[in-house]
């Protein structure tokens, strides 16, 4: 058994996020585990750029209401207690709704060689984010 101290919370880089987003690392696996877990907190309107993960990503919402969108135009509203599984290589974005905070646990695996599994892409356009907030019913 190993008890780990709480990691320092950092503000995420503006190159990959819109708005104020804070990340607290929880776990980074060491062989044979490749699991990485982080608590990510989004302020209202904040969200990721488009991105994908080589081995997929699981998001478990711990607080608030947010959105997850995919390239085919599907957007789901996510609530505290719900979990979203993004399959390997699926281009997606996620973040808070326009008027709500949202926090989630982001869980993903490093590539088999240990390298970063995330491919960061372009920002979500303001128009696409606005459309995502209005195209699904608030709940």
mmCIF file of C-alpha atoms in Angstrom:
data_model
loop_
_atom_site.group_PDB
_atom_site.id
_atom_site.type_symbol
_atom_site.label_atom_id
_atom_site.label_comp_id
_atom_site.label_asym_id
_atom_site.label_seq_id
_atom_site.Cartn_x
_atom_site.Cartn_y
_atom_site.Cartn_z
ATOM 1 C CA UNK A 1 0.000 0.000 0.000
ATOM 2 C CA UNK A 2 1.136 3.514 -0.712
ATOM 3 C CA UNK A 3 -0.417 6.725 0.617
ATOM 4 C CA UNK A 4 0.275 9.599 -1.743
ATOM 5 C CA UNK A 5 0.144 13.283 -0.801
ATOM 6 C CA UNK A 6 -2.265 15.592 -2.577
ATOM 7 C CA UNK A 7 -0.678 16.977 -5.757
ATOM 8 C CA UNK A 8 -0.445 20.687 -6.390
ATOM 9 C CA UNK A 9 -3.298 22.167 -8.411
ATOM 10 C CA UNK A 10 -2.172 23.930 -11.582
ATOM 11 C CA UNK A 11 -3.932 26.139 -14.087
ATOM 12 C CA UNK A 12 -4.074 24.342 -17.434
ATOM 13 C CA UNK A 13 -2.276 25.800 -20.458
ATOM 14 C CA UNK A 14 -4.243 28.251 -22.602
ATOM 15 C CA UNK A 15 -2.919 26.443 -25.687
ATOM 16 C CA UNK A 16 -5.273 23.504 -24.979
ATOM 17 C CA UNK A 17 -8.175 25.111 -23.079
ATOM 18 C CA UNK A 18 -10.602 28.011 -23.369
ATOM 19 C CA UNK A 19 -11.356 29.768 -20.094
ATOM 20 C CA UNK A 20 -10.100 28.977 -16.616
ATOM 21 C CA UNK A 21 -9.471 25.288 -15.983
ATOM 22 C CA UNK A 22 -7.584 23.813 -13.021
ATOM 23 C CA UNK A 23 -6.035 20.343 -12.770
ATOM 24 C CA UNK A 24 -5.080 18.421 -9.645
ATOM 25 C CA UNK A 25 -3.068 15.259 -10.390
ATOM 26 C CA UNK A 26 -4.296 12.232 -8.448
ATOM 27 C CA UNK A 27 -2.355 9.264 -9.806
ATOM 28 C CA UNK A 28 0.229 8.420 -12.448
ATOM 29 C CA UNK A 29 0.728 4.687 -12.766
ATOM 30 C CA UNK A 30 4.070 2.982 -12.924
ATOM 31 C CA UNK A 31 4.577 -0.310 -14.762
ATOM 32 C CA UNK A 32 2.684 -2.357 -15.352
ATOM 33 C CA UNK A 33 -0.066 0.229 -14.760
ATOM 34 C CA UNK A 34 -0.278 3.065 -17.281
ATOM 35 C CA UNK A 35 -3.319 4.714 -15.638
ATOM 36 C CA UNK A 36 -3.380 8.477 -15.093
ATOM 37 C CA UNK A 37 -6.122 10.151 -13.066
ATOM 38 C CA UNK A 38 -6.672 13.874 -12.535
ATOM 39 C CA UNK A 39 -9.395 16.034 -11.035
ATOM 40 C CA UNK A 40 -10.194 18.758 -13.561
ATOM 41 C CA UNK A 41 -12.274 21.809 -12.584
ATOM 42 C CA UNK A 42 -13.880 24.011 -15.241
ATOM 43 C CA UNK A 43 -15.278 27.466 -14.556
ATOM 44 C CA UNK A 44 -18.502 28.430 -16.385
ATOM 45 C CA UNK A 45 -17.897 28.465 -20.142
ATOM 46 C CA UNK A 46 -14.454 26.841 -19.886
ATOM 47 C CA UNK A 47 -13.693 23.823 -22.057
ATOM 48 C CA UNK A 48 -10.964 21.839 -23.754
ATOM 49 C CA UNK A 49 -9.801 22.108 -27.342
ATOM 50 C CA UNK A 50 -10.655 19.279 -29.677
ATOM 51 C CA UNK A 51 -8.456 16.312 -28.798
ATOM 52 C CA UNK A 52 -8.217 12.529 -28.833
ATOM 53 C CA UNK A 53 -6.592 9.824 -26.721
ATOM 54 C CA UNK A 54 -4.744 6.822 -28.147
ATOM 55 C CA UNK A 55 -6.227 4.438 -25.576
ATOM 56 C CA UNK A 56 -9.489 6.317 -24.882
ATOM 57 C CA UNK A 57 -10.594 8.376 -21.892
ATOM 58 C CA UNK A 58 -13.165 7.996 -19.123
ATOM 59 C CA UNK A 59 -14.696 11.098 -17.524
ATOM 60 C CA UNK A 60 -16.579 10.805 -14.218
ATOM 61 C CA UNK A 61 -18.414 14.005 -13.257
ATOM 62 C CA UNK A 62 -17.993 14.845 -9.570
ATOM 63 C CA UNK A 63 -19.747 18.221 -9.488
ATOM 64 C CA UNK A 64 -21.915 20.440 -11.639
ATOM 65 C CA UNK A 65 -23.135 20.224 -15.209
ATOM 66 C CA UNK A 66 -21.056 20.109 -18.360
ATOM 67 C CA UNK A 67 -20.913 19.122 -22.011
ATOM 68 C CA UNK A 68 -19.060 16.587 -24.135
ATOM 69 C CA UNK A 69 -19.053 16.988 -27.929
ATOM 70 C CA UNK A 70 -17.808 14.805 -30.774
ATOM 71 C CA UNK A 71 -16.851 15.609 -34.389
ATOM 72 C CA UNK A 72 -20.099 14.161 -35.730
ATOM 73 C CA UNK A 73 -22.012 16.901 -33.898
ATOM 74 C CA UNK A 74 -23.281 14.819 -30.979
ATOM 75 C CA UNK A 75 -23.291 16.759 -27.700
ATOM 76 C CA UNK A 76 -24.304 15.263 -24.371
ATOM 77 C CA UNK A 77 -25.036 17.153 -21.181
ATOM 78 C CA UNK A 78 -23.240 15.531 -18.243
ATOM 79 C CA UNK A 79 -24.211 15.743 -14.570
ATOM 80 C CA UNK A 80 -22.597 14.920 -11.234
ATOM 81 C CA UNK A 81 -22.457 11.146 -10.805
ATOM 82 C CA UNK A 82 -22.476 10.344 -14.536
ATOM 83 C CA UNK A 83 -19.625 8.778 -16.488
ATOM 84 C CA UNK A 84 -18.732 9.248 -20.164
ATOM 85 C CA UNK A 85 -16.428 6.856 -22.008
ATOM 86 C CA UNK A 86 -14.639 8.280 -25.056
ATOM 87 C CA UNK A 87 -13.242 5.464 -27.222
ATOM 88 C CA UNK A 88 -9.661 5.402 -28.524
ATOM 89 C CA UNK A 89 -8.875 8.080 -31.139
ATOM 90 C CA UNK A 90 -12.351 9.695 -30.943
ATOM 91 C CA UNK A 91 -11.967 13.456 -31.431
ATOM 92 C CA UNK A 92 -13.953 15.210 -28.728
ATOM 93 C CA UNK A 93 -14.054 18.160 -26.338
ATOM 94 C CA UNK A 94 -15.519 18.618 -22.864
ATOM 95 C CA UNK A 95 -16.091 21.319 -20.308
ATOM 96 C CA UNK A 96 -18.527 23.304 -18.237
ATOM 97 C CA UNK A 97 -21.846 24.618 -19.423
ATOM 98 C CA UNK A 98 -22.075 28.333 -20.151
ATOM 99 C CA UNK A 99 -23.442 29.206 -16.697
ATOM 100 C CA UNK A 100 -22.260 26.353 -14.464
ATOM 101 C CA UNK A 101 -19.088 24.996 -12.929
ATOM 102 C CA UNK A 102 -18.181 21.392 -13.687
ATOM 103 C CA UNK A 103 -15.554 19.070 -12.232
ATOM 104 C CA UNK A 104 -14.650 15.600 -13.415
ATOM 105 C CA UNK A 105 -12.147 12.864 -12.862
ATOM 106 C CA UNK A 106 -10.258 12.309 -16.117
ATOM 107 C CA UNK A 107 -8.932 8.768 -16.398
ATOM 108 C CA UNK A 108 -6.737 7.581 -19.244
ATOM 109 C CA UNK A 109 -3.796 5.335 -19.991
ATOM 110 C CA UNK A 110 -0.400 6.228 -21.394
ATOM 111 C CA UNK A 111 0.586 4.549 -24.653
ATOM 112 C CA UNK A 112 2.259 1.142 -24.236
ATOM 113 C CA UNK A 113 5.678 2.818 -24.598
ATOM 114 C CA UNK A 114 4.775 5.193 -21.737
ATOM 115 C CA UNK A 115 4.358 8.291 -23.903
ATOM 116 C CA UNK A 116 1.552 10.858 -23.722
ATOM 117 C CA UNK A 117 -1.651 9.440 -25.234
ATOM 118 C CA UNK A 118 -3.306 12.816 -25.897
ATOM 119 C CA UNK A 119 -3.281 14.535 -29.273
ATOM 120 C CA UNK A 120 -4.325 18.173 -28.873
ATOM 121 C CA UNK A 121 -6.076 19.800 -31.816
ATOM 122 C CA UNK A 122 -7.627 23.185 -32.592
ATOM 123 C CA UNK A 123 -9.897 25.154 -30.238
ATOM 124 C CA UNK A 124 -13.641 24.615 -30.341
ATOM 125 C CA UNK A 125 -15.085 27.633 -32.136
ATOM 126 C CA UNK A 126 -17.216 30.056 -30.134
ATOM 127 C CA UNK A 127 -20.085 29.292 -32.511
ATOM 128 C CA UNK A 128 -19.818 25.526 -31.935
ATOM 129 C CA UNK A 129 -19.656 25.988 -28.166
ATOM 130 C CA UNK A 130 -22.697 28.308 -28.197
ATOM 131 C CA UNK A 131 -24.593 25.860 -30.401
ATOM 132 C CA UNK A 132 -23.728 23.014 -28.012
ATOM 133 C CA UNK A 133 -25.179 24.979 -25.094
ATOM 134 C CA UNK A 134 -28.412 25.783 -26.880
ATOM 135 C CA UNK A 135 -28.980 22.647 -28.994
ATOM 136 C CA UNK A 136 -29.697 20.402 -26.033
ATOM 137 C CA UNK A 137 -32.221 21.021 -23.346
ATOM 138 C CA UNK A 138 -30.862 22.447 -20.100
ATOM 139 C CA UNK A 139 -31.086 20.044 -17.194
#
